[in-house]
Coordinates of N, CA and C in Angstrom, one line a residue:
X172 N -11.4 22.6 12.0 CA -10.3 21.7 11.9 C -10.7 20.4 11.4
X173 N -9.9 19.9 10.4 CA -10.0 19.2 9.9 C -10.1 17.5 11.1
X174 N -10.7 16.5 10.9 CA -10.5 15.1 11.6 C -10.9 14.3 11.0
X175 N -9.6 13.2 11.2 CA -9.7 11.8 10.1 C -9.6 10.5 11.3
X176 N -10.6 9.6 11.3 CA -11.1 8.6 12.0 C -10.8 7.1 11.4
X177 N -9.8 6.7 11.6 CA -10.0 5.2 11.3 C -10.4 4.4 12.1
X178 N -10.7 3.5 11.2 CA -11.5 1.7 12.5 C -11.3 1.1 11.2
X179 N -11.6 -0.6 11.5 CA -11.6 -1.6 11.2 C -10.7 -2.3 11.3
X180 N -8.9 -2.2 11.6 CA -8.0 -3.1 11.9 C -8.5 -4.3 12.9
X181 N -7.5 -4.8 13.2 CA -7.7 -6.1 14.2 C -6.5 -7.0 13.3
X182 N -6.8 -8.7 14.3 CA -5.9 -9.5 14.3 C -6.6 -10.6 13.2
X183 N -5.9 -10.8 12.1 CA -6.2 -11.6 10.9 C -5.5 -12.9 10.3
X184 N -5.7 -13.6 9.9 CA -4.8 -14.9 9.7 C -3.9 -14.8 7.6
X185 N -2.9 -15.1 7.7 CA -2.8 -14.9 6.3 C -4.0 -14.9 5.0
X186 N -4.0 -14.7 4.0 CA -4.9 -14.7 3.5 C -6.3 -14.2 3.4
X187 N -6.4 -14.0 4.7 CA -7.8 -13.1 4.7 C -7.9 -11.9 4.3
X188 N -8.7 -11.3 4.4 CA -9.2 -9.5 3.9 C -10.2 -8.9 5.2
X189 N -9.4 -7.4 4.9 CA -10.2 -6.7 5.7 C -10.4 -5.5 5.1
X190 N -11.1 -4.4 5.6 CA -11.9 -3.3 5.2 C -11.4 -2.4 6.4
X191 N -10.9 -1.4 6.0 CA -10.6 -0.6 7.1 C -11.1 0.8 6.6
X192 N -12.0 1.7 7.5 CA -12.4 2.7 7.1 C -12.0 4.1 7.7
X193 N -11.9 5.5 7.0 CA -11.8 6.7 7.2 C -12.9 7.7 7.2
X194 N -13.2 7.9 8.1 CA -14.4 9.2 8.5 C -13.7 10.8 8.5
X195 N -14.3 11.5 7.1 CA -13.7 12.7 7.5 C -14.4 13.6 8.3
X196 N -14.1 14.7 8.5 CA -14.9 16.1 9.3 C -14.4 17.2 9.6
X197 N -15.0 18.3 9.8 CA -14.1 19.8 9.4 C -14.2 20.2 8.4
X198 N -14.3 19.7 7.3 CA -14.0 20.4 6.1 C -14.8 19.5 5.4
X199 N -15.7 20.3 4.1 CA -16.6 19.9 2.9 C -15.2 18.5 2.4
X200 N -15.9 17.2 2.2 CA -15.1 16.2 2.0 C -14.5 16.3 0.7
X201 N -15.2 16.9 -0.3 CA -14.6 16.8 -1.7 C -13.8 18.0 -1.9
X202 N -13.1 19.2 -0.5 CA -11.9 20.0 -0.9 C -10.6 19.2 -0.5
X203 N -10.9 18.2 -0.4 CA -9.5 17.3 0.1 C -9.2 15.9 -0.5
X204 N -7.9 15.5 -1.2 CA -7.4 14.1 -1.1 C -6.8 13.7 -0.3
X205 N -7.3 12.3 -0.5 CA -7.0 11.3 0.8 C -6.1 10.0 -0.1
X206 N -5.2 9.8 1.0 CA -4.7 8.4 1.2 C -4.4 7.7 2.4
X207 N -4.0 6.7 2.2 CA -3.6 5.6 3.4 C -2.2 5.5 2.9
X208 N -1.7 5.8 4.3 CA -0.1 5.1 4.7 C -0.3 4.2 6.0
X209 N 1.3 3.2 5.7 CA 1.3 2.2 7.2 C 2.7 2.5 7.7
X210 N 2.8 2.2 8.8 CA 4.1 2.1 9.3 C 4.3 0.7 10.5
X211 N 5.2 0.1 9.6 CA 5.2 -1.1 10.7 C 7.1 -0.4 12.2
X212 N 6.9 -1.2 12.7 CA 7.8 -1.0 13.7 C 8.9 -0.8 13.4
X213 N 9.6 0.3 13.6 CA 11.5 0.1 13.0 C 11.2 0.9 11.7
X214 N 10.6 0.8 10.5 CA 10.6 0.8 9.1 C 10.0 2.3 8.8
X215 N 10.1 3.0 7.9 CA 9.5 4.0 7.5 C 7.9 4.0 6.9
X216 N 7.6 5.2 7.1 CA 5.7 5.2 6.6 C 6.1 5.3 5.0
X217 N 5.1 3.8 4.5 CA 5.2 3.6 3.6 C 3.2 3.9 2.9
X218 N 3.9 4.5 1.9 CA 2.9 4.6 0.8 C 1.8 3.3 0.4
X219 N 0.3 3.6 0.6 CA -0.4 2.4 0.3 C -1.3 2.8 -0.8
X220 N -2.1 3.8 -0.8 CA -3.0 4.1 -1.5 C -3.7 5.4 -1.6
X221 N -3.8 5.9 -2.6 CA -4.0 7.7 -2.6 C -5.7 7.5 -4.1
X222 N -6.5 9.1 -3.1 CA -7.8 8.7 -4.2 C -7.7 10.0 -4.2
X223 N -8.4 10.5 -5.1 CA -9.1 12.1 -5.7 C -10.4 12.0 -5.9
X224 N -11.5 12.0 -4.7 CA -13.1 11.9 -4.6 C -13.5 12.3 -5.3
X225 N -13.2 13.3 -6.1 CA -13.9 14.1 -6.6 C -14.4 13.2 -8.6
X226 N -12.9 12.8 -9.1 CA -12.7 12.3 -10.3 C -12.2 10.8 -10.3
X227 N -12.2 10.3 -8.8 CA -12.0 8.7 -8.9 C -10.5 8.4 -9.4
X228 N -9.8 9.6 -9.4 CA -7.9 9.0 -9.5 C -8.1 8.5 -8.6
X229 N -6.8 7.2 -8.7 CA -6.3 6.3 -7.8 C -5.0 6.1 -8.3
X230 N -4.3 5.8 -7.0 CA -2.9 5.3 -7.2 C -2.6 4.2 -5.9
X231 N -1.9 3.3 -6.6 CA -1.2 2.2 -5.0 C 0.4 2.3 -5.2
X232 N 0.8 2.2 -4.2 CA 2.1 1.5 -4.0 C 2.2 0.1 -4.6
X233 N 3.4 0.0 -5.0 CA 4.1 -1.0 -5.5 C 3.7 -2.0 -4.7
X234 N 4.0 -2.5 -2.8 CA 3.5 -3.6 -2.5 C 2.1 -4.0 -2.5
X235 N 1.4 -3.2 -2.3 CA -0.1 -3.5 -2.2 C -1.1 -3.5 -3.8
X236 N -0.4 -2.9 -4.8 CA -0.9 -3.2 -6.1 C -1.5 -4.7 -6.3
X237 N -2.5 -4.3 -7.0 CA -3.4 -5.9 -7.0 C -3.9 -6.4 -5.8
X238 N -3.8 -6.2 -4.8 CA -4.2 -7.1 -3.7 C -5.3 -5.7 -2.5
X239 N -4.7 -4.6 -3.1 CA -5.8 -3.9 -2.0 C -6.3 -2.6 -3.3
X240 N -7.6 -2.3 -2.9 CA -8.7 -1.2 -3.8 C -8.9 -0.1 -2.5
X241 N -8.6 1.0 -2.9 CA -9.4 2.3 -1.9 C -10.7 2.7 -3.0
X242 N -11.1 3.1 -1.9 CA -12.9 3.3 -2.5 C -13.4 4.8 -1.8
X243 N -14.2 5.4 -2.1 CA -15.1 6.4 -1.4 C -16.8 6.3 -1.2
X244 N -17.2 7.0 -0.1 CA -18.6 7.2 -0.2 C -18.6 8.8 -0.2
X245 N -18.8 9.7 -1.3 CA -19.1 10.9 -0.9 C -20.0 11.4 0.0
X246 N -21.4 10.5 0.0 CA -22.5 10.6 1.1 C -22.1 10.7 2.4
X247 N -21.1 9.7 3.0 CA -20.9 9.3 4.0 C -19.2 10.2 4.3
X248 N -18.9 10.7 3.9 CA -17.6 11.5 3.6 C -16.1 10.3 4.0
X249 N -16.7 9.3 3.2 CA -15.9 7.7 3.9 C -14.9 7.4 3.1
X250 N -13.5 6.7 3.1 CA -12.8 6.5 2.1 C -12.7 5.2 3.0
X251 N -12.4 4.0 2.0 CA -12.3 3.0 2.2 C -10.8 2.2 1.7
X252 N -10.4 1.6 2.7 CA -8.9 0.5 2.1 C -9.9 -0.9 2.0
X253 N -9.9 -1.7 1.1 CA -10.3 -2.9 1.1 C -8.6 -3.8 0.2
X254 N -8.5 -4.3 1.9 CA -7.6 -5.7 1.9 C -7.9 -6.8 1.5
X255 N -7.1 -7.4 0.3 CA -7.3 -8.9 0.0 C -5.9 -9.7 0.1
X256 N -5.6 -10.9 0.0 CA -4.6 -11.9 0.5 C -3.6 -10.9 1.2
X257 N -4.2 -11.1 2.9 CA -3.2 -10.8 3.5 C -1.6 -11.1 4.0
X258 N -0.5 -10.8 3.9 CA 0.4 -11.4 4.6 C 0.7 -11.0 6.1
X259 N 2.0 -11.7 6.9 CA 2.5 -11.1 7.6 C 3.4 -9.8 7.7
X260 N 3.7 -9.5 6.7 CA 4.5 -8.4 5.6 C 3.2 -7.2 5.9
X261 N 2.4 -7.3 5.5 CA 1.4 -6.1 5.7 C 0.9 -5.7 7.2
X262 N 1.5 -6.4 7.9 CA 1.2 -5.9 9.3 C 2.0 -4.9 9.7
X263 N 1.1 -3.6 10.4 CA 1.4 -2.1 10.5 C 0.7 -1.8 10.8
X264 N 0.5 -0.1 11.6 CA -0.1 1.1 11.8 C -1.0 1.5 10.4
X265 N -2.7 1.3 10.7 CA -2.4 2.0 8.9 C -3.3 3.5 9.1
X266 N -2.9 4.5 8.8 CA -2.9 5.7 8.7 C -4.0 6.3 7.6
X267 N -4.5 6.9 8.0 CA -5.5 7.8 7.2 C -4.9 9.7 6.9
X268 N -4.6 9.6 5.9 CA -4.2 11.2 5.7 C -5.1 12.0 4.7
X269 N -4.8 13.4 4.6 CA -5.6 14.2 3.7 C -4.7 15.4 3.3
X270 N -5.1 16.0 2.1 CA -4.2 17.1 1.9 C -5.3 18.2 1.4
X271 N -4.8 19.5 1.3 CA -5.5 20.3 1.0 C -5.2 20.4 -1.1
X272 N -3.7 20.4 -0.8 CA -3.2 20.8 -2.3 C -3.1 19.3 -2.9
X273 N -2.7 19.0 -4.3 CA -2.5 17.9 -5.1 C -1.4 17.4 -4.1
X274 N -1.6 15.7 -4.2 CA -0.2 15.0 -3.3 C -0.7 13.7 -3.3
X275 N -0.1 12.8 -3.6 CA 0.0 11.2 -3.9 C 0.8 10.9 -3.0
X276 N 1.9 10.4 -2.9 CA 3.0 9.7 -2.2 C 3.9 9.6 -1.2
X277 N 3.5 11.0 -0.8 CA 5.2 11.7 -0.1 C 4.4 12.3 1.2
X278 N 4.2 11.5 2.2 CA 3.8 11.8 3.7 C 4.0 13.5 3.9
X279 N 5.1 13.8 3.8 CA 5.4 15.3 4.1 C 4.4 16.2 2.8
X280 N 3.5 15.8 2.0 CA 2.7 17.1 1.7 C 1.0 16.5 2.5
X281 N 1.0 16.3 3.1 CA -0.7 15.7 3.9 C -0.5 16.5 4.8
X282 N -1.7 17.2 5.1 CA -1.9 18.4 6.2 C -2.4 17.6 7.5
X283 N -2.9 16.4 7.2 CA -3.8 16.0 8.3 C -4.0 14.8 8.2
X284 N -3.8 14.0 9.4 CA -3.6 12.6 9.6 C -5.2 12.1 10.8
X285 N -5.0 10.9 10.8 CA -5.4 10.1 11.8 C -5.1 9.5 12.6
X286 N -5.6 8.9 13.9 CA -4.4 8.4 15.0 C -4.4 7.2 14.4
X287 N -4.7 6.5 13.5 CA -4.1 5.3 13.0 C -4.6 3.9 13.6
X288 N -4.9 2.8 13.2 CA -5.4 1.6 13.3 C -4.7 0.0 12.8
X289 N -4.7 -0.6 14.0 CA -3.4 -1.4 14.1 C -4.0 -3.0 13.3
X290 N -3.3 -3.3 11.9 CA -3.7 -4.4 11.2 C -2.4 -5.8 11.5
X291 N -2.7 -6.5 12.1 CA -2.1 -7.6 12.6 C -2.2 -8.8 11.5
X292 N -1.0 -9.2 10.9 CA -1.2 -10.5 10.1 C -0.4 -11.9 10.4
X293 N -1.7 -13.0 11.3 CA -0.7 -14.1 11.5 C -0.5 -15.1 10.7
X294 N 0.9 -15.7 10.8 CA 0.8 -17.0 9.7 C 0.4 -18.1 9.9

């Protein structure tokens, strides 16, 4: 069975940056793509960042373009969100998923999630 591990959230002041990471396991790291979704309170899980370990695709959502990079370590079977100029607007749940089949953006094709890590942004 697959398992996806997030850490690094916490409580941040506008403008800062943070690094939040995903630990896979269960499965050989490079039969799976990964992205990050968030979900703030009330609002829908919104699309942040989707990678393909294998050939270095990447894609972001519209709000976080320019301001946040996903990265991988295949060694370490790690996918990384690296946050820059934070707002209060980016504060949310932020979610680690994986899919078995091709899937970018749409929550409903990810086979497997994380319990998720809480990014706080004050003004």
């Amino acid at each position: 069975q697959v398992q996806l591990v997030e850490s690094g959230g916490g409580l941040v002041q506008a403008g800062d940056s943070l690094r939040l990471s995903c630990v896979a396991s269960g499965r050989t790291f490079t039969d799976l793509v990964y992205s990050w979704f968030r979900q703030a309170p009330g609002k829908e899980r919104e699309f942040v960042a989707y990678i393909n370990v294998i050939v270095n695709t990447i894609y972001y959502g519209d709000s976080v373009r320019g301001r946040f990079t996903i990265s991988r370590d295949n060694a370490k079977s790690t996918v990384y969100l690296y946050m820059k100029n934070l707002t209060p607007e980016d504060t949310a749940v932020y979610y680690c998923a994986a899919a078995t089949q091709p899937a970018v953006s749409s929550s409903t094709q990810y086979d497997y999630w994380g319990q998720g890590t809480q990014v706080t942004v004050s003004s």
